[in-house]
mmCIF file of C-alpha atoms in Angstrom:
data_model
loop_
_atom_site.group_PDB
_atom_site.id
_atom_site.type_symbol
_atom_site.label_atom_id
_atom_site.label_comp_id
_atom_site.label_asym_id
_atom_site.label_seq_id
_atom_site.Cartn_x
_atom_site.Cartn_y
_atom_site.Cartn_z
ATOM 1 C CA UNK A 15 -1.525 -10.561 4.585
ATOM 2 C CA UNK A 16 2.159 -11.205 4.300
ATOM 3 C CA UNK A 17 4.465 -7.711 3.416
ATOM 4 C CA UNK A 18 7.826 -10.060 3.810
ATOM 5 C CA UNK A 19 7.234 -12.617 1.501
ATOM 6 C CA UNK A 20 9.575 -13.074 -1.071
ATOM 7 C CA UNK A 21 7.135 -13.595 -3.931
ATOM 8 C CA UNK A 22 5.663 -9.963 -3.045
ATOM 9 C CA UNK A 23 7.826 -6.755 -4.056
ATOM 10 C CA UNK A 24 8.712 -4.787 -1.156
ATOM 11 C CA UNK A 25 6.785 -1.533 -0.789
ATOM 12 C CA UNK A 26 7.915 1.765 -0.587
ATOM 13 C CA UNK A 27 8.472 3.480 2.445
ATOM 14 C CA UNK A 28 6.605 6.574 4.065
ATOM 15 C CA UNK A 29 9.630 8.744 3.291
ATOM 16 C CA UNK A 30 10.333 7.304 0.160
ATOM 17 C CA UNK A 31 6.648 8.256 -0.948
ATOM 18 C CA UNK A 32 6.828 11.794 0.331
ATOM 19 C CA UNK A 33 10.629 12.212 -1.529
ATOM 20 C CA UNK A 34 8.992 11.062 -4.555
ATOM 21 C CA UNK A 35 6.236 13.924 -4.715
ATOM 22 C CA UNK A 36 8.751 16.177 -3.519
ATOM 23 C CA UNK A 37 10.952 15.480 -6.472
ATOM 24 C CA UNK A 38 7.820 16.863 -8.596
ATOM 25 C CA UNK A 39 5.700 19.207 -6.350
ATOM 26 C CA UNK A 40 3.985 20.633 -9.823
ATOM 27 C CA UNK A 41 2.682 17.668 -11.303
ATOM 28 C CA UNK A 42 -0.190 15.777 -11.149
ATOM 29 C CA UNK A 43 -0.783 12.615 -8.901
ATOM 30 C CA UNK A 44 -2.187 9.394 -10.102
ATOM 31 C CA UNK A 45 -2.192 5.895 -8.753
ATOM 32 C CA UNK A 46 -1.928 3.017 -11.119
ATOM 33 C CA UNK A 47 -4.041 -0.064 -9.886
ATOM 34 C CA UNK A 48 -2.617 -3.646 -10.193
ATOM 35 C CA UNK A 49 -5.240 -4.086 -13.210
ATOM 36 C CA UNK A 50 -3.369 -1.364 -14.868
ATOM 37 C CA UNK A 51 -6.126 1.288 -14.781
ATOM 38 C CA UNK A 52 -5.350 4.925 -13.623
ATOM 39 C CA UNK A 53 -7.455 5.998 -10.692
ATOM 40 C CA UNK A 54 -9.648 9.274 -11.044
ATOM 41 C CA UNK A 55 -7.800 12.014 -11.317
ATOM 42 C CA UNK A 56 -10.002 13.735 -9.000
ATOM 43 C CA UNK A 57 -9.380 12.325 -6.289
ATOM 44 C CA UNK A 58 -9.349 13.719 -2.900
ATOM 45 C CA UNK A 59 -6.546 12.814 -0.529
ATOM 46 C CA UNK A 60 -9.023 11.934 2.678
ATOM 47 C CA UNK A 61 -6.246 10.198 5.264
ATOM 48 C CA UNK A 62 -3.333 9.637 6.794
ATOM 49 C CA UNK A 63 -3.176 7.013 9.235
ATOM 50 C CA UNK A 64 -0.893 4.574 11.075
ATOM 51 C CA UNK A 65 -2.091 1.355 10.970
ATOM 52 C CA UNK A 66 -1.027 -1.609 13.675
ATOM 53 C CA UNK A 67 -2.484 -4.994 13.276
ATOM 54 C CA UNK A 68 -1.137 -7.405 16.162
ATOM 55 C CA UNK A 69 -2.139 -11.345 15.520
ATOM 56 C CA UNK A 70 -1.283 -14.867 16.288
ATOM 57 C CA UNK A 71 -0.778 -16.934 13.257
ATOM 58 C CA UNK A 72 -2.056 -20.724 12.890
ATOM 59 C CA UNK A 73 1.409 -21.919 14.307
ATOM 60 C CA UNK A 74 1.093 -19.607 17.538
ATOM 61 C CA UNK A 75 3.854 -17.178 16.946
ATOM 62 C CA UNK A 76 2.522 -13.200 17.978
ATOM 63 C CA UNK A 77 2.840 -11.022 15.372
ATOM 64 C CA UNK A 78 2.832 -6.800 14.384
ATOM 65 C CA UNK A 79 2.173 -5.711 11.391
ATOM 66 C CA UNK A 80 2.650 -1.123 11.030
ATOM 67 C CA UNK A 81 1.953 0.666 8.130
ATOM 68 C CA UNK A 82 0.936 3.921 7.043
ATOM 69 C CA UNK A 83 -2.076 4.033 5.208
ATOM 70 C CA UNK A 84 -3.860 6.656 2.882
ATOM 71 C CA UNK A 85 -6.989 7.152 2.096
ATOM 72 C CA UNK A 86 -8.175 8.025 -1.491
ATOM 73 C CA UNK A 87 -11.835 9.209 -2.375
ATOM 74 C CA UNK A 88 -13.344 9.687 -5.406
ATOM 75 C CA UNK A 89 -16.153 12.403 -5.011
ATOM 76 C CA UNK A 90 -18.509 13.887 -7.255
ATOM 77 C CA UNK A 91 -16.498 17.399 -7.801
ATOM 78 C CA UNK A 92 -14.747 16.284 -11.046
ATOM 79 C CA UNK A 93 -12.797 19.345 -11.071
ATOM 80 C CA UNK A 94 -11.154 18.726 -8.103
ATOM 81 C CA UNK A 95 -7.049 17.851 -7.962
ATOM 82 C CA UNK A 96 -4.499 16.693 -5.815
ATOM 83 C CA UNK A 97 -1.225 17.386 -7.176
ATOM 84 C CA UNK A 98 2.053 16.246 -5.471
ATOM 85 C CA UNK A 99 2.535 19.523 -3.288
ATOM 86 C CA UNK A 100 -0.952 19.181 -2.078
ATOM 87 C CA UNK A 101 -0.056 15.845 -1.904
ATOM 88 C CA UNK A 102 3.144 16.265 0.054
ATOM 89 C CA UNK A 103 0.800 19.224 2.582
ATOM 90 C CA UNK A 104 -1.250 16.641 3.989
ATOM 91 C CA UNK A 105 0.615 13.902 4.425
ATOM 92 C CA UNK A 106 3.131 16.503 6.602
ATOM 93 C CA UNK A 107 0.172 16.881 8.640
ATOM 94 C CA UNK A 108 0.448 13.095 9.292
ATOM 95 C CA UNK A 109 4.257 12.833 10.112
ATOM 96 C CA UNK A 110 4.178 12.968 13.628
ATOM 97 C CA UNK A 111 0.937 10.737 14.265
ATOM 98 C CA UNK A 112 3.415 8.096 12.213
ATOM 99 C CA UNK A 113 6.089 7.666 14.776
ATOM 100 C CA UNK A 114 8.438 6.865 11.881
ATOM 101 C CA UNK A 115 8.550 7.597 8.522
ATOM 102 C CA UNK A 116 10.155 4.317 7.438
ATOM 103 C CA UNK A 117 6.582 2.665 8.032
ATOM 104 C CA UNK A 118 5.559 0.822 4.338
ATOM 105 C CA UNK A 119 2.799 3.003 2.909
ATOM 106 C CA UNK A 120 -0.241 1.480 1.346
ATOM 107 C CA UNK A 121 -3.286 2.970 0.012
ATOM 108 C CA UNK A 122 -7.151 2.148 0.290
ATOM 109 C CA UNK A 123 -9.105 3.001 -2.096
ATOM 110 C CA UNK A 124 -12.642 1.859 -3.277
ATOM 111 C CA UNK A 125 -12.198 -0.596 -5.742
ATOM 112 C CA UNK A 126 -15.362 -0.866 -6.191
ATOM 113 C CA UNK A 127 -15.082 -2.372 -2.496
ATOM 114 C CA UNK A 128 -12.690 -0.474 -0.148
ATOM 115 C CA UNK A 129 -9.191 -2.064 -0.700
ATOM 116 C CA UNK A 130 -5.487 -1.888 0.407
ATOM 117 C CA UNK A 131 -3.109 -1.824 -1.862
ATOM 118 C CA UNK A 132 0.673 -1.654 -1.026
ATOM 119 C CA UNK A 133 2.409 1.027 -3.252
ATOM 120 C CA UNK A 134 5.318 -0.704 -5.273
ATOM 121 C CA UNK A 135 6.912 2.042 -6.975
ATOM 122 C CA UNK A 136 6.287 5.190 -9.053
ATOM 123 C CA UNK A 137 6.904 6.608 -12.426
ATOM 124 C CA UNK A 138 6.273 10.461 -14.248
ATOM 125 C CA UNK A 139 3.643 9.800 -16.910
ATOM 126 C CA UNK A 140 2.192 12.472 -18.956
ATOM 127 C CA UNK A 141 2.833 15.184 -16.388
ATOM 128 C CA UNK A 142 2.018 13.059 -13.482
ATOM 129 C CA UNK A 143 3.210 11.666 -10.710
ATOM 130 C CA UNK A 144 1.752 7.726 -11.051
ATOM 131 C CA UNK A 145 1.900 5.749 -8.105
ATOM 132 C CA UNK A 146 1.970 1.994 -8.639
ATOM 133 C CA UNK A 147 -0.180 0.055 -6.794
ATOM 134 C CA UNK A 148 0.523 -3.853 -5.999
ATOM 135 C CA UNK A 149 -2.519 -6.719 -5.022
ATOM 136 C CA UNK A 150 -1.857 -7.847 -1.624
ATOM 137 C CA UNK A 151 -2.155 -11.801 -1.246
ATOM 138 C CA UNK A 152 -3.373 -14.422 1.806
ATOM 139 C CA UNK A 153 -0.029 -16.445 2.638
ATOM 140 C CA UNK A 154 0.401 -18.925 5.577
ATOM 141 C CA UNK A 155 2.849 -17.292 7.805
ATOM 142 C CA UNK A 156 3.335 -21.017 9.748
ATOM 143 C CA UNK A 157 3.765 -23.245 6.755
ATOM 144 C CA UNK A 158 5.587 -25.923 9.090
ATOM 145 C CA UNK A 159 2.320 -26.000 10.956
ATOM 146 C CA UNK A 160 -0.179 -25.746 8.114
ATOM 147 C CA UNK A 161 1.101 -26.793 4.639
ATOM 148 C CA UNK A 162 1.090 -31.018 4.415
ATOM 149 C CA UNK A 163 4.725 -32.051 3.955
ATOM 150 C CA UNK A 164 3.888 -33.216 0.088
ATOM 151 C CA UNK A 165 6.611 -35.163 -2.008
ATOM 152 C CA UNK A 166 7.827 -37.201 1.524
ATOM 153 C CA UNK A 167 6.771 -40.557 2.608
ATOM 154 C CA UNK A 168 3.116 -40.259 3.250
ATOM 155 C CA UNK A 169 2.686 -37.048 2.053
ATOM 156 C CA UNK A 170 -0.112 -37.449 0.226
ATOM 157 C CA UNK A 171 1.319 -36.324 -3.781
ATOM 158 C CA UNK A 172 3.212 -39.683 -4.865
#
């Protein structure tokens, strides 16, 4: 998982999230998947958690990864809502576990299988807050290492 390549928008920030439901604290809160459906709308907000993978890549080169993660659940109380105060309540809760709120926030969700998703962006929609969920890709973060030098002398494509 790659969050700085260039072919992959850059996600929004912690803060950036939590100023976006504050600049609507009575709507709704929906996140739009990267297939373009609209999770549940009841859906509970379940986590807040800062999340630090540390890994050596296929060229040997140490890396971090941080990022604050939610968790979304989709129980069987249909009549149950998160809007963006609510929204905003628990993930103040969550602030100081952080250690910074410029962390990039993603979300997991069951989809059917639980999935991250980074969060891209967000729009008001039919008295909502919508979220916009992006698909996170596999990327070679050593392509000097990995990736055959194609198109050269021996290279293998000509």
């Amino acid at each position: 998982m790659n969050m700085t390549s260039p072919f992959q928008p850059k996600p929004l920030t912690f803060a950036e999230f939590r100023q976006a439901l504050a600049l609507a604290p009575t709507l709704g809160l929906r996140f739009r998947l990267p297939t373009g459906g609209l999770t549940p709308i009841h859906l509970h907000l379940t986590e807040v958690a800062r999340v630090e993978k540390r890994f050596i890549d296929c060229g040997g080169t140490t890396r971090t990864q941080v990022a604050a993660r939610l968790q979304l659940w989709a129980a069987d109380d249909t009549e149950h809502r998160v809007g963006c105060a609510k929204a905003l309540q628990v993930l103040e809760r969550g602030v100081g576990l952080l250690g910074s709120t410029d962390l990039p926030i993603e979300v997991e969700h069951d989809f059917p299988l639980l999935t991250v998703f980074p969060v891209l962006g967000s729009v008001v929609e039919g008295g909502e807050r919508v979220f916009l969920l992006g698909a996170l890709k596999a990327d070679c973060l050593a392509p000097e290492v990995c990736v055959p030098k194609a198109c050269q002398p021996g290279g293998g494509c000509c």
